[in-house]
Amino acid sequence: MSNSRNITGSLGIGITSSNFKLHVAGDDNAIKISGSGNFEQYGHLNFGDGNYVYLKEDVDDRLTIRANRIALDGGNVGIGTFNPLKKLSVTGAGGLLVNSTNIGSGTFDWIAGNFGGSSGSRVVTGILNGVATIGGHASDLSSWNNLSINPGGGRVGIGTSFPSNQTLMQVVASATNDNWVAGFFNTANTSGTQCNGIVINAGNPAGNNFSNMISFNRPDGVNIGAVGQSGSGSVSYSTTSDIRLKEIFIRQNSA
């Protein structure tokens, strides 16, 4: 005798009329799927042919969803929250963990996340050649693109959580001996080609009030020199003590 039953029409449990093939009505404990495990885990709910799409309690109190594509159509999704405010809201310790197949070195599949609009450039993050990287990319992720940080204002700190109120960007690092806090490298340095370094746009058209282009301070904040605009078309070097800038010299006889 077969354990299966072929029922035509609709089957109602707790209800006498339904438009669905199976309709279970009653209290909150409507349907239970039990498996063969010690805690009744391993229960399956399959869809379609074969064993390609299913819900399964593979470990006690843990659910696996298997499908080639999962689409949540409409509304917001909340993880750790009953009130998701965006399409995906994640709340809880640890936040969001995203891994690509990159092994922590090289360039293969280095982009772990890319963000943007329905078209145009993307912001990408991941591990590139073993280094945590953020950048701008083309919409198809085939090439690098422009990246803007705080275009509307605010201060940027590198190596510090509290950038100085006197600067829009502050770099804080420890560098001794032959090391430097920051460096600018023009990788197009080739013989016979103009390879520019740094351009600074500051000052004013008339050249009034000696606008500092670059200022040099001691670690205690005392200014010891500056390169600034000394006229509408000139710059000069200002320092507290530099023999090259003295106008009156008196030679001292040797003792």
JSON list of N, CA and C in Angstrom, two decimals, residues 20-96:
[
{"chain": "A", "resi": 20, "resn": "PHE", "atom": "N", "xyz": [-6.92, 27.53, -2.34]},
{"chain": "A", "resi": 20, "resn": "PHE", "atom": "CA", "xyz": [-5.55, 27.05, -2.43]},
{"chain": "A", "resi": 20, "resn": "PHE", "atom": "C", "xyz": [-5.53, 25.52, -2.38]},
{"chain": "A", "resi": 21, "resn": "LYS", "atom": "N", "xyz": [-4.49, 24.93, -2.96]},
{"chain": "A", "resi": 21, "resn": "LYS", "atom": "CA", "xyz": [-4.36, 23.49, -2.94]},
{"chain": "A", "resi": 21, "resn": "LYS", "atom": "C", "xyz": [-4.27, 22.96, -1.51]},
{"chain": "A", "resi": 22, "resn": "LEU", "atom": "N", "xyz": [-3.55, 23.69, -0.65]},
{"chain": "A", "resi": 22, "resn": "LEU", "atom": "CA", "xyz": [-3.46, 23.34, 0.77]},
{"chain": "A", "resi": 22, "resn": "LEU", "atom": "C", "xyz": [-3.65, 24.60, 1.59]},
{"chain": "A", "resi": 23, "resn": "HIS", "atom": "N", "xyz": [-4.61, 24.55, 2.49]},
{"chain": "A", "resi": 23, "resn": "HIS", "atom": "CA", "xyz": [-4.90, 25.71, 3.32]},
{"chain": "A", "resi": 23, "resn": "HIS", "atom": "C", "xyz": [-5.04, 25.22, 4.76]},
{"chain": "A", "resi": 24, "resn": "VAL", "atom": "N", "xyz": [-4.14, 25.73, 5.63]},
{"chain": "A", "resi": 24, "resn": "VAL", "atom": "CA", "xyz": [-4.17, 25.35, 7.04]},
{"chain": "A", "resi": 24, "resn": "VAL", "atom": "C", "xyz": [-4.59, 26.57, 7.83]},
{"chain": "A", "resi": 25, "resn": "ALA", "atom": "N", "xyz": [-5.65, 26.45, 8.58]},
{"chain": "A", "resi": 25, "resn": "ALA", "atom": "CA", "xyz": [-6.16, 27.55, 9.39]},
{"chain": "A", "resi": 25, "resn": "ALA", "atom": "C", "xyz": [-6.26, 27.10, 10.83]},
{"chain": "A", "resi": 26, "resn": "GLY", "atom": "N", "xyz": [-6.09, 28.04, 11.75]},
{"chain": "A", "resi": 26, "resn": "GLY", "atom": "CA", "xyz": [-6.18, 27.69, 13.16]},
{"chain": "A", "resi": 26, "resn": "GLY", "atom": "C", "xyz": [-5.32, 28.62, 13.98]},
{"chain": "A", "resi": 27, "resn": "ASP", "atom": "N", "xyz": [-4.76, 28.09, 15.07]},
{"chain": "A", "resi": 27, "resn": "ASP", "atom": "CA", "xyz": [-3.94, 28.93, 15.94]},
{"chain": "A", "resi": 27, "resn": "ASP", "atom": "C", "xyz": [-2.54, 29.11, 15.33]},
{"chain": "A", "resi": 28, "resn": "ASP", "atom": "N", "xyz": [-1.62, 29.70, 16.12]},
{"chain": "A", "resi": 28, "resn": "ASP", "atom": "CA", "xyz": [-0.29, 30.00, 15.60]},
{"chain": "A", "resi": 28, "resn": "ASP", "atom": "C", "xyz": [0.52, 28.76, 15.28]},
{"chain": "A", "resi": 29, "resn": "ASN", "atom": "N", "xyz": [0.23, 27.64, 15.90]},
{"chain": "A", "resi": 29, "resn": "ASN", "atom": "CA", "xyz": [0.96, 26.40, 15.64]},
{"chain": "A", "resi": 29, "resn": "ASN", "atom": "C", "xyz": [0.30, 25.68, 14.46]},
{"chain": "A", "resi": 30, "resn": "ALA", "atom": "N", "xyz": [0.46, 26.25, 13.26]},
{"chain": "A", "resi": 30, "resn": "ALA", "atom": "CA", "xyz": [-0.27, 25.75, 12.10]},
{"chain": "A", "resi": 30, "resn": "ALA", "atom": "C", "xyz": [0.43, 24.57, 11.44]},
{"chain": "A", "resi": 31, "resn": "ILE", "atom": "N", "xyz": [1.71, 24.72, 11.10]},
{"chain": "A", "resi": 31, "resn": "ILE", "atom": "CA", "xyz": [2.43, 23.67, 10.37]},
{"chain": "A", "resi": 31, "resn": "ILE", "atom": "C", "xyz": [3.76, 23.43, 11.06]},
{"chain": "A", "resi": 32, "resn": "LYS", "atom": "N", "xyz": [4.14, 22.17, 11.17]},
{"chain": "A", "resi": 32, "resn": "LYS", "atom": "CA", "xyz": [5.44, 21.80, 11.73]},
{"chain": "A", "resi": 32, "resn": "LYS", "atom": "C", "xyz": [6.09, 20.77, 10.83]},
{"chain": "A", "resi": 33, "resn": "ILE", "atom": "N", "xyz": [7.37, 21.00, 10.51]},
{"chain": "A", "resi": 33, "resn": "ILE", "atom": "CA", "xyz": [8.14, 20.05, 9.71]},
{"chain": "A", "resi": 33, "resn": "ILE", "atom": "C", "xyz": [9.26, 19.52, 10.59]},
{"chain": "A", "resi": 34, "resn": "SER", "atom": "N", "xyz": [9.25, 18.23, 10.86]},
{"chain": "A", "resi": 34, "resn": "SER", "atom": "CA", "xyz": [10.24, 17.61, 11.73]},
{"chain": "A", "resi": 34, "resn": "SER", "atom": "C", "xyz": [11.17, 16.72, 10.92]},
{"chain": "A", "resi": 35, "resn": "GLY", "atom": "N", "xyz": [12.42, 16.65, 11.38]},
{"chain": "A", "resi": 35, "resn": "GLY", "atom": "CA", "xyz": [13.39, 15.78, 10.75]},
{"chain": "A", "resi": 35, "resn": "GLY", "atom": "C", "xyz": [13.76, 14.62, 11.64]},
{"chain": "A", "resi": 36, "resn": "SER", "atom": "N", "xyz": [14.82, 13.92, 11.25]},
{"chain": "A", "resi": 36, "resn": "SER", "atom": "CA", "xyz": [15.22, 12.69, 11.94]},
{"chain": "A", "resi": 36, "resn": "SER", "atom": "C", "xyz": [16.26, 12.92, 13.03]},
{"chain": "A", "resi": 37, "resn": "GLY", "atom": "N", "xyz": [16.65, 14.18, 13.28]},
{"chain": "A", "resi": 37, "resn": "GLY", "atom": "CA", "xyz": [17.67, 14.45, 14.27]},
{"chain": "A", "resi": 37, "resn": "GLY", "atom": "C", "xyz": [17.16, 14.31, 15.69]},
{"chain": "A", "resi": 38, "resn": "ASN", "atom": "N", "xyz": [18.10, 14.33, 16.64]},
{"chain": "A", "resi": 38, "resn": "ASN", "atom": "CA", "xyz": [17.74, 14.19, 18.05]},
{"chain": "A", "resi": 38, "resn": "ASN", "atom": "C", "xyz": [16.81, 15.31, 18.51]},
{"chain": "A", "resi": 39, "resn": "PHE", "atom": "N", "xyz": [16.95, 16.48, 17.89]},
{"chain": "A", "resi": 39, "resn": "PHE", "atom": "CA", "xyz": [16.09, 17.62, 18.23]},
{"chain": "A", "resi": 39, "resn": "PHE", "atom": "C", "xyz": [15.11, 17.92, 17.09]},
{"chain": "A", "resi": 40, "resn": "GLU", "atom": "N", "xyz": [14.80, 16.87, 16.32]},
{"chain": "A", "resi": 40, "resn": "GLU", "atom": "CA", "xyz": [13.87, 16.94, 15.20]},
{"chain": "A", "resi": 40, "resn": "GLU", "atom": "C", "xyz": [14.37, 17.84, 14.08]},
{"chain": "A", "resi": 41, "resn": "GLN", "atom": "N", "xyz": [15.71, 18.10, 14.04]},
{"chain": "A", "resi": 41, "resn": "GLN", "atom": "CA", "xyz": [16.26, 18.87, 12.94]},
{"chain": "A", "resi": 41, "resn": "GLN", "atom": "C", "xyz": [16.37, 18.02, 11.68]},
{"chain": "A", "resi": 42, "resn": "TYR", "atom": "N", "xyz": [16.83, 18.60, 10.60]},
{"chain": "A", "resi": 42, "resn": "TYR", "atom": "CA", "xyz": [17.00, 18.01, 9.27]},
{"chain": "A", "resi": 42, "resn": "TYR", "atom": "C", "xyz": [15.70, 17.99, 8.47]},
{"chain": "A", "resi": 43, "resn": "GLY", "atom": "N", "xyz": [14.66, 18.65, 8.94]},
{"chain": "A", "resi": 43, "resn": "GLY", "atom": "CA", "xyz": [13.44, 18.71, 8.17]},
{"chain": "A", "resi": 43, "resn": "GLY", "atom": "C", "xyz": [13.61, 19.52, 6.90]},
{"chain": "A", "resi": 44, "resn": "HIS", "atom": "N", "xyz": [12.99, 19.07, 5.80]},
{"chain": "A", "resi": 44, "resn": "HIS", "atom": "CA", "xyz": [13.09, 19.70, 4.49]},
{"chain": "A", "resi": 44, "resn": "HIS", "atom": "C", "xyz": [11.74, 20.21, 4.03]},
{"chain": "A", "resi": 45, "resn": "LEU", "atom": "N", "xyz": [11.76, 21.34, 3.31]},
{"chain": "A", "resi": 45, "resn": "LEU", "atom": "CA", "xyz": [10.60, 21.78, 2.55]},
{"chain": "A", "resi": 45, "resn": "LEU", "atom": "C", "xyz": [11.10, 22.08, 1.15]},
{"chain": "A", "resi": 46, "resn": "ASN", "atom": "N", "xyz": [10.77, 21.18, 0.21]},
{"chain": "A", "resi": 46, "resn": "ASN", "atom": "CA", "xyz": [11.30, 21.27, -1.15]},
{"chain": "A", "resi": 46, "resn": "ASN", "atom": "C", "xyz": [10.33, 21.93, -2.11]},
{"chain": "A", "resi": 47, "resn": "PHE", "atom": "N", "xyz": [10.91, 22.54, -3.17]},
{"chain": "A", "resi": 47, "resn": "PHE", "atom": "CA", "xyz": [10.12, 23.18, -4.22]},
{"chain": "A", "resi": 47, "resn": "PHE", "atom": "C", "xyz": [10.63, 22.68, -5.58]},
{"chain": "A", "resi": 48, "resn": "GLY", "atom": "N", "xyz": [9.71, 22.45, -6.51]},
{"chain": "A", "resi": 48, "resn": "GLY", "atom": "CA", "xyz": [10.09, 22.08, -7.86]},
{"chain": "A", "resi": 48, "resn": "GLY", "atom": "C", "xyz": [10.67, 20.69, -7.95]},
{"chain": "A", "resi": 49, "resn": "ASP", "atom": "N", "xyz": [11.38, 20.44, -9.06]},
{"chain": "A", "resi": 49, "resn": "ASP", "atom": "CA", "xyz": [11.93, 19.11, -9.30]},
{"chain": "A", "resi": 49, "resn": "ASP", "atom": "C", "xyz": [13.27, 18.94, -8.58]},
{"chain": "A", "resi": 50, "resn": "GLY", "atom": "N", "xyz": [13.59, 17.73, -8.24]},
{"chain": "A", "resi": 50, "resn": "GLY", "atom": "CA", "xyz": [14.87, 17.43, -7.64]},
{"chain": "A", "resi": 50, "resn": "GLY", "atom": "C", "xyz": [15.04, 18.05, -6.25]},
{"chain": "A", "resi": 51, "resn": "ASN", "atom": "N", "xyz": [16.30, 18.28, -5.89]},
{"chain": "A", "resi": 51, "resn": "ASN", "atom": "CA", "xyz": [16.63, 18.80, -4.57]},
{"chain": "A", "resi": 51, "resn": "ASN", "atom": "C", "xyz": [17.44, 20.09, -4.72]},
{"chain": "A", "resi": 52, "resn": "TYR", "atom": "N", "xyz": [16.93, 20.99, -5.58]},
{"chain": "A", "resi": 52, "resn": "TYR", "atom": "CA", "xyz": [17.68, 22.20, -5.91]},
{"chain": "A", "resi": 52, "resn": "TYR", "atom": "C", "xyz": [17.23, 23.43, -5.13]},
{"chain": "A", "resi": 53, "resn": "VAL", "atom": "N", "xyz": [15.96, 23.47, -4.77]},
{"chain": "A", "resi": 53, "resn": "VAL", "atom": "CA", "xyz": [15.41, 24.61, -4.04]},
{"chain": "A", "resi": 53, "resn": "VAL", "atom": "C", "xyz": [14.69, 24.08, -2.81]},
{"chain": "A", "resi": 54, "resn": "TYR", "atom": "N", "xyz": [15.16, 24.51, -1.63]},
{"chain": "A", "resi": 54, "resn": "TYR", "atom": "CA", "xyz": [14.53, 23.98, -0.42]},
{"chain": "A", "resi": 54, "resn": "TYR", "atom": "C", "xyz": [14.84, 24.86, 0.80]},
{"chain": "A", "resi": 55, "resn": "LEU", "atom": "N", "xyz": [14.06, 24.65, 1.84]},
{"chain": "A", "resi": 55, "resn": "LEU", "atom": "CA", "xyz": [14.34, 25.16, 3.18]},
{"chain": "A", "resi": 55, "resn": "LEU", "atom": "C", "xyz": [14.69, 23.96, 4.04]},
{"chain": "A", "resi": 56, "resn": "LYS", "atom": "N", "xyz": [15.73, 24.09, 4.85]},
{"chain": "A", "resi": 56, "resn": "LYS", "atom": "CA", "xyz": [16.17, 22.94, 5.65]},
{"chain": "A", "resi": 56, "resn": "LYS", "atom": "C", "xyz": [16.75, 23.41, 6.97]},
{"chain": "A", "resi": 57, "resn": "GLU", "atom": "N", "xyz": [16.36, 22.74, 8.06]},
{"chain": "A", "resi": 57, "resn": "GLU", "atom": "CA", "xyz": [16.99, 22.95, 9.35]},
{"chain": "A", "resi": 57, "resn": "GLU", "atom": "C", "xyz": [18.18, 22.00, 9.43]},
{"chain": "A", "resi": 58, "resn": "ASP", "atom": "N", "xyz": [19.33, 22.46, 8.91]},
{"chain": "A", "resi": 58, "resn": "ASP", "atom": "CA", "xyz": [20.49, 21.57, 8.80]},
{"chain": "A", "resi": 58, "resn": "ASP", "atom": "C", "xyz": [21.19, 21.35, 10.14]},
{"chain": "A", "resi": 59, "resn": "VAL", "atom": "N", "xyz": [21.10, 22.32, 11.04]},
{"chain": "A", "resi": 59, "resn": "VAL", "atom": "CA", "xyz": [21.61, 22.22, 12.41]},
{"chain": "A", "resi": 59, "resn": "VAL", "atom": "C", "xyz": [20.50, 22.69, 13.33]},
{"chain": "A", "resi": 60, "resn": "ASP", "atom": "N", "xyz": [20.46, 22.17, 14.53]},
{"chain": "A", "resi": 60, "resn": "ASP", "atom": "CA", "xyz": [19.38, 22.53, 15.44]},
{"chain": "A", "resi": 60, "resn": "ASP", "atom": "C", "xyz": [19.25, 24.05, 15.57]},
{"chain": "A", "resi": 61, "resn": "ASP", "atom": "N", "xyz": [18.05, 24.54, 15.32]},
{"chain": "A", "resi": 61, "resn": "ASP", "atom": "CA", "xyz": [17.71, 25.96, 15.43]},
{"chain": "A", "resi": 61, "resn": "ASP", "atom": "C", "xyz": [18.38, 26.83, 14.37]},
{"chain": "A", "resi": 62, "resn": "ARG", "atom": "N", "xyz": [18.88, 26.23, 13.28]},
{"chain": "A", "resi": 62, "resn": "ARG", "atom": "CA", "xyz": [19.49, 27.00, 12.20]},
{"chain": "A", "resi": 62, "resn": "ARG", "atom": "C", "xyz": [18.87, 26.59, 10.87]},
{"chain": "A", "resi": 63, "resn": "LEU", "atom": "N", "xyz": [18.60, 27.58, 10.03]},
{"chain": "A", "resi": 63, "resn": "LEU", "atom": "CA", "xyz": [17.88, 27.34, 8.79]},
{"chain": "A", "resi": 63, "resn": "LEU", "atom": "C", "xyz": [18.77, 27.63, 7.59]},
{"chain": "A", "resi": 64, "resn": "THR", "atom": "N", "xyz": [18.75, 26.74, 6.61]},
{"chain": "A", "resi": 64, "resn": "THR", "atom": "CA", "xyz": [19.45, 26.94, 5.34]},
{"chain": "A", "resi": 64, "resn": "THR", "atom": "C", "xyz": [18.43, 27.12, 4.23]},
{"chain": "A", "resi": 65, "resn": "ILE", "atom": "N", "xyz": [18.66, 28.12, 3.38]},
{"chain": "A", "resi": 65, "resn": "ILE", "atom": "CA", "xyz": [17.83, 28.35, 2.21]},
{"chain": "A", "resi": 65, "resn": "ILE", "atom": "C", "xyz": [18.69, 28.08, 0.98]},
{"chain": "A", "resi": 66, "resn": "ARG", "atom": "N", "xyz": [18.26, 27.17, 0.13]},
{"chain": "A", "resi": 66, "resn": "ARG", "atom": "CA", "xyz": [19.05, 26.80, -1.05]},
{"chain": "A", "resi": 66, "resn": "ARG", "atom": "C", "xyz": [18.26, 27.17, -2.30]},
{"chain": "A", "resi": 67, "resn": "ALA", "atom": "N", "xyz": [18.90, 27.95, -3.20]},
{"chain": "A", "resi": 67, "resn": "ALA", "atom": "CA", "xyz": [18.29, 28.30, -4.48]},
{"chain": "A", "resi": 67, "resn": "ALA", "atom": "C", "xyz": [19.35, 28.96, -5.34]},
{"chain": "A", "resi": 68, "resn": "ASN", "atom": "N", "xyz": [19.21, 28.88, -6.64]},
{"chain": "A", "resi": 68, "resn": "ASN", "atom": "CA", "xyz": [20.12, 29.58, -7.54]},
{"chain": "A", "resi": 68, "resn": "ASN", "atom": "C", "xyz": [19.90, 31.08, -7.52]},
{"chain": "A", "resi": 69, "resn": "ARG", "atom": "N", "xyz": [18.71, 31.51, -7.17]},
{"chain": "A", "resi": 69, "resn": "ARG", "atom": "CA", "xyz": [18.40, 32.93, -7.05]},
{"chain": "A", "resi": 69, "resn": "ARG", "atom": "C", "xyz": [17.34, 33.10, -5.97]},
{"chain": "A", "resi": 70, "resn": "ILE", "atom": "N", "xyz": [17.54, 34.10, -5.11]},
{"chain": "A", "resi": 70, "resn": "ILE", "atom": "CA", "xyz": [16.55, 34.44, -4.09]},
{"chain": "A", "resi": 70, "resn": "ILE", "atom": "C", "xyz": [16.19, 35.90, -4.27]},
{"chain": "A", "resi": 71, "resn": "ALA", "atom": "N", "xyz": [14.95, 36.20, -4.53]},
{"chain": "A", "resi": 71, "resn": "ALA", "atom": "CA", "xyz": [14.49, 37.57, -4.74]},
{"chain": "A", "resi": 71, "resn": "ALA", "atom": "C", "xyz": [13.43, 37.90, -3.70]},
{"chain": "A", "resi": 72, "resn": "LEU", "atom": "N", "xyz": [13.65, 39.00, -2.98]},
{"chain": "A", "resi": 72, "resn": "LEU", "atom": "CA", "xyz": [12.66, 39.51, -2.03]},
{"chain": "A", "resi": 72, "resn": "LEU", "atom": "C", "xyz": [11.97, 40.68, -2.70]},
{"chain": "A", "resi": 73, "resn": "ASP", "atom": "N", "xyz": [10.73, 40.49, -3.08]},
{"chain": "A", "resi": 73, "resn": "ASP", "atom": "CA", "xyz": [10.03, 41.44, -3.93]},
{"chain": "A", "resi": 73, "resn": "ASP", "atom": "C", "xyz": [9.19, 42.40, -3.08]},
{"chain": "A", "resi": 74, "resn": "GLY", "atom": "N", "xyz": [9.68, 43.64, -2.95]},
{"chain": "A", "resi": 74, "resn": "GLY", "atom": "CA", "xyz": [8.91, 44.66, -2.26]},
{"chain": "A", "resi": 74, "resn": "GLY", "atom": "C", "xyz": [9.25, 44.78, -0.79]},
{"chain": "A", "resi": 75, "resn": "GLY", "atom": "N", "xyz": [9.11, 46.00, -0.26]},
{"chain": "A", "resi": 75, "resn": "GLY", "atom": "CA", "xyz": [9.32, 46.23, 1.16]},
{"chain": "A", "resi": 75, "resn": "GLY", "atom": "C", "xyz": [10.78, 46.25, 1.55]},
{"chain": "A", "resi": 76, "resn": "ASN", "atom": "N", "xyz": [11.03, 46.33, 2.85]},
{"chain": "A", "resi": 76, "resn": "ASN", "atom": "CA", "xyz": [12.38, 46.37, 3.41]},
{"chain": "A", "resi": 76, "resn": "ASN", "atom": "C", "xyz": [12.69, 45.07, 4.13]},
{"chain": "A", "resi": 77, "resn": "VAL", "atom": "N", "xyz": [13.98, 44.77, 4.25]},
{"chain": "A", "resi": 77, "resn": "VAL", "atom": "CA", "xyz": [14.44, 43.57, 4.94]},
{"chain": "A", "resi": 77, "resn": "VAL", "atom": "C", "xyz": [15.23, 43.99, 6.17]},
{"chain": "A", "resi": 78, "resn": "GLY", "atom": "N", "xyz": [14.90, 43.41, 7.30]},
{"chain": "A", "resi": 78, "resn": "GLY", "atom": "CA", "xyz": [15.60, 43.72, 8.54]},
{"chain": "A", "resi": 78, "resn": "GLY", "atom": "C", "xyz": [16.31, 42.51, 9.09]},
{"chain": "A", "resi": 79, "resn": "ILE", "atom": "N", "xyz": [17.58, 42.68, 9.47]},
{"chain": "A", "resi": 79, "resn": "ILE", "atom": "CA", "xyz": [18.35, 41.63, 10.15]},
{"chain": "A", "resi": 79, "resn": "ILE", "atom": "C", "xyz": [18.70, 42.18, 11.52]},
{"chain": "A", "resi": 80, "resn": "GLY", "atom": "N", "xyz": [18.16, 41.57, 12.55]},
{"chain": "A", "resi": 80, "resn": "GLY", "atom": "CA", "xyz": [18.37, 42.06, 13.90]},
{"chain": "A", "resi": 80, "resn": "GLY", "atom": "C", "xyz": [17.46, 43.22, 14.27]},
{"chain": "A", "resi": 81, "resn": "THR", "atom": "N", "xyz": [16.48, 43.51, 13.43]},
{"chain": "A", "resi": 81, "resn": "THR", "atom": "CA", "xyz": [15.53, 44.59, 13.72]},
{"chain": "A", "resi": 81, "resn": "THR", "atom": "C", "xyz": [14.17, 44.24, 13.13]},
{"chain": "A", "resi": 82, "resn": "PHE", "atom": "N", "xyz": [13.10, 44.65, 13.83]},
{"chain": "A", "resi": 82, "resn": "PHE", "atom": "CA", "xyz": [11.75, 44.46, 13.34]},
{"chain": "A", "resi": 82, "resn": "PHE", "atom": "C", "xyz": [11.23, 45.69, 12.60]},
{"chain": "A", "resi": 83, "resn": "ASN", "atom": "N", "xyz": [12.07, 46.74, 12.52]},
{"chain": "A", "resi": 83, "resn": "ASN", "atom": "CA", "xyz": [11.65, 47.97, 11.87]},
{"chain": "A", "resi": 83, "resn": "ASN", "atom": "C", "xyz": [12.71, 48.45, 10.90]},
{"chain": "A", "resi": 84, "resn": "PRO", "atom": "N", "xyz": [12.94, 47.72, 9.80]},
{"chain": "A", "resi": 84, "resn": "PRO", "atom": "CA", "xyz": [13.95, 48.14, 8.83]},
{"chain": "A", "resi": 84, "resn": "PRO", "atom": "C", "xyz": [13.53, 49.42, 8.13]},
{"chain": "A", "resi": 85, "resn": "LEU", "atom": "N", "xyz": [14.42, 50.41, 8.11]},
{"chain": "A", "resi": 85, "resn": "LEU", "atom": "CA", "xyz": [14.11, 51.70, 7.52]},
{"chain": "A", "resi": 85, "resn": "LEU", "atom": "C", "xyz": [14.59, 51.81, 6.07]},
{"chain": "A", "resi": 86, "resn": "LYS", "atom": "N", "xyz": [15.46, 50.90, 5.66]},
{"chain": "A", "resi": 86, "resn": "LYS", "atom": "CA", "xyz": [15.98, 50.89, 4.29]},
{"chain": "A", "resi": 86, "resn": "LYS", "atom": "C", "xyz": [15.73, 49.52, 3.67]},
{"chain": "A", "resi": 87, "resn": "LYS", "atom": "N", "xyz": [16.09, 49.39, 2.39]},
{"chain": "A", "resi": 87, "resn": "LYS", "atom": "CA", "xyz": [15.90, 48.11, 1.72]},
{"chain": "A", "resi": 87, "resn": "LYS", "atom": "C", "xyz": [16.56, 46.97, 2.49]},
{"chain": "A", "resi": 88, "resn": "LEU", "atom": "N", "xyz": [17.72, 47.26, 3.10]},
{"chain": "A", "resi": 88, "resn": "LEU", "atom": "CA", "xyz": [18.37, 46.29, 3.99]},
{"chain": "A", "resi": 88, "resn": "LEU", "atom": "C", "xyz": [18.87, 47.03, 5.21]},
{"chain": "A", "resi": 89, "resn": "SER", "atom": "N", "xyz": [18.37, 46.67, 6.38]},
{"chain": "A", "resi": 89, "resn": "SER", "atom": "CA", "xyz": [18.81, 47.27, 7.64]},
{"chain": "A", "resi": 89, "resn": "SER", "atom": "C", "xyz": [19.39, 46.16, 8.51]},
{"chain": "A", "resi": 90, "resn": "VAL", "atom": "N", "xyz": [20.66, 46.33, 8.91]},
{"chain": "A", "resi": 90, "resn": "VAL", "atom": "CA", "xyz": [21.34, 45.34, 9.75]},
{"chain": "A", "resi": 90, "resn": "VAL", "atom": "C", "xyz": [21.66, 45.98, 11.08]},
{"chain": "A", "resi": 91, "resn": "THR", "atom": "N", "xyz": [21.19, 45.37, 12.16]},
{"chain": "A", "resi": 91, "resn": "THR", "atom": "CA", "xyz": [21.41, 45.89, 13.50]},
{"chain": "A", "resi": 91, "resn": "THR", "atom": "C", "xyz": [21.96, 44.77, 14.38]},
{"chain": "A", "resi": 92, "resn": "GLY", "atom": "N", "xyz": [23.00, 45.08, 15.15]},
{"chain": "A", "resi": 92, "resn": "GLY", "atom": "CA", "xyz": [23.54, 44.08, 16.06]},
{"chain": "A", "resi": 92, "resn": "GLY", "atom": "C", "xyz": [25.05, 44.16, 16.13]},
{"chain": "A", "resi": 93, "resn": "ALA", "atom": "N", "xyz": [25.62, 43.46, 17.11]},
{"chain": "A", "resi": 93, "resn": "ALA", "atom": "CA", "xyz": [27.06, 43.46, 17.30]},
{"chain": "A", "resi": 93, "resn": "ALA", "atom": "C", "xyz": [27.76, 42.85, 16.09]},
{"chain": "A", "resi": 94, "resn": "GLY", "atom": "N", "xyz": [28.82, 43.51, 15.64]},
{"chain": "A", "resi": 94, "resn": "GLY", "atom": "CA", "xyz": [29.58, 43.00, 14.50]},
{"chain": "A", "resi": 94, "resn": "GLY", "atom": "C", "xyz": [29.18, 43.59, 13.18]},
{"chain": "A", "resi": 95, "resn": "GLY", "atom": "N", "xyz": [27.96, 44.11, 13.07]},
{"chain": "A", "resi": 95, "resn": "GLY", "atom": "CA", "xyz": [27.55, 44.75, 11.83]},
{"chain": "A", "resi": 95, "resn": "GLY", "atom": "C", "xyz": [27.44, 43.77, 10.67]},
{"chain": "A", "resi": 96, "resn": "LEU", "atom": "N", "xyz": [28.01, 44.14, 9.55]},
{"chain": "A", "resi": 96, "resn": "LEU", "atom": "CA", "xyz": [27.89, 43.38, 8.30]},
{"chain": "A", "resi": 96, "resn": "LEU", "atom": "C", "xyz": [29.25, 42.83, 7.90]}
]
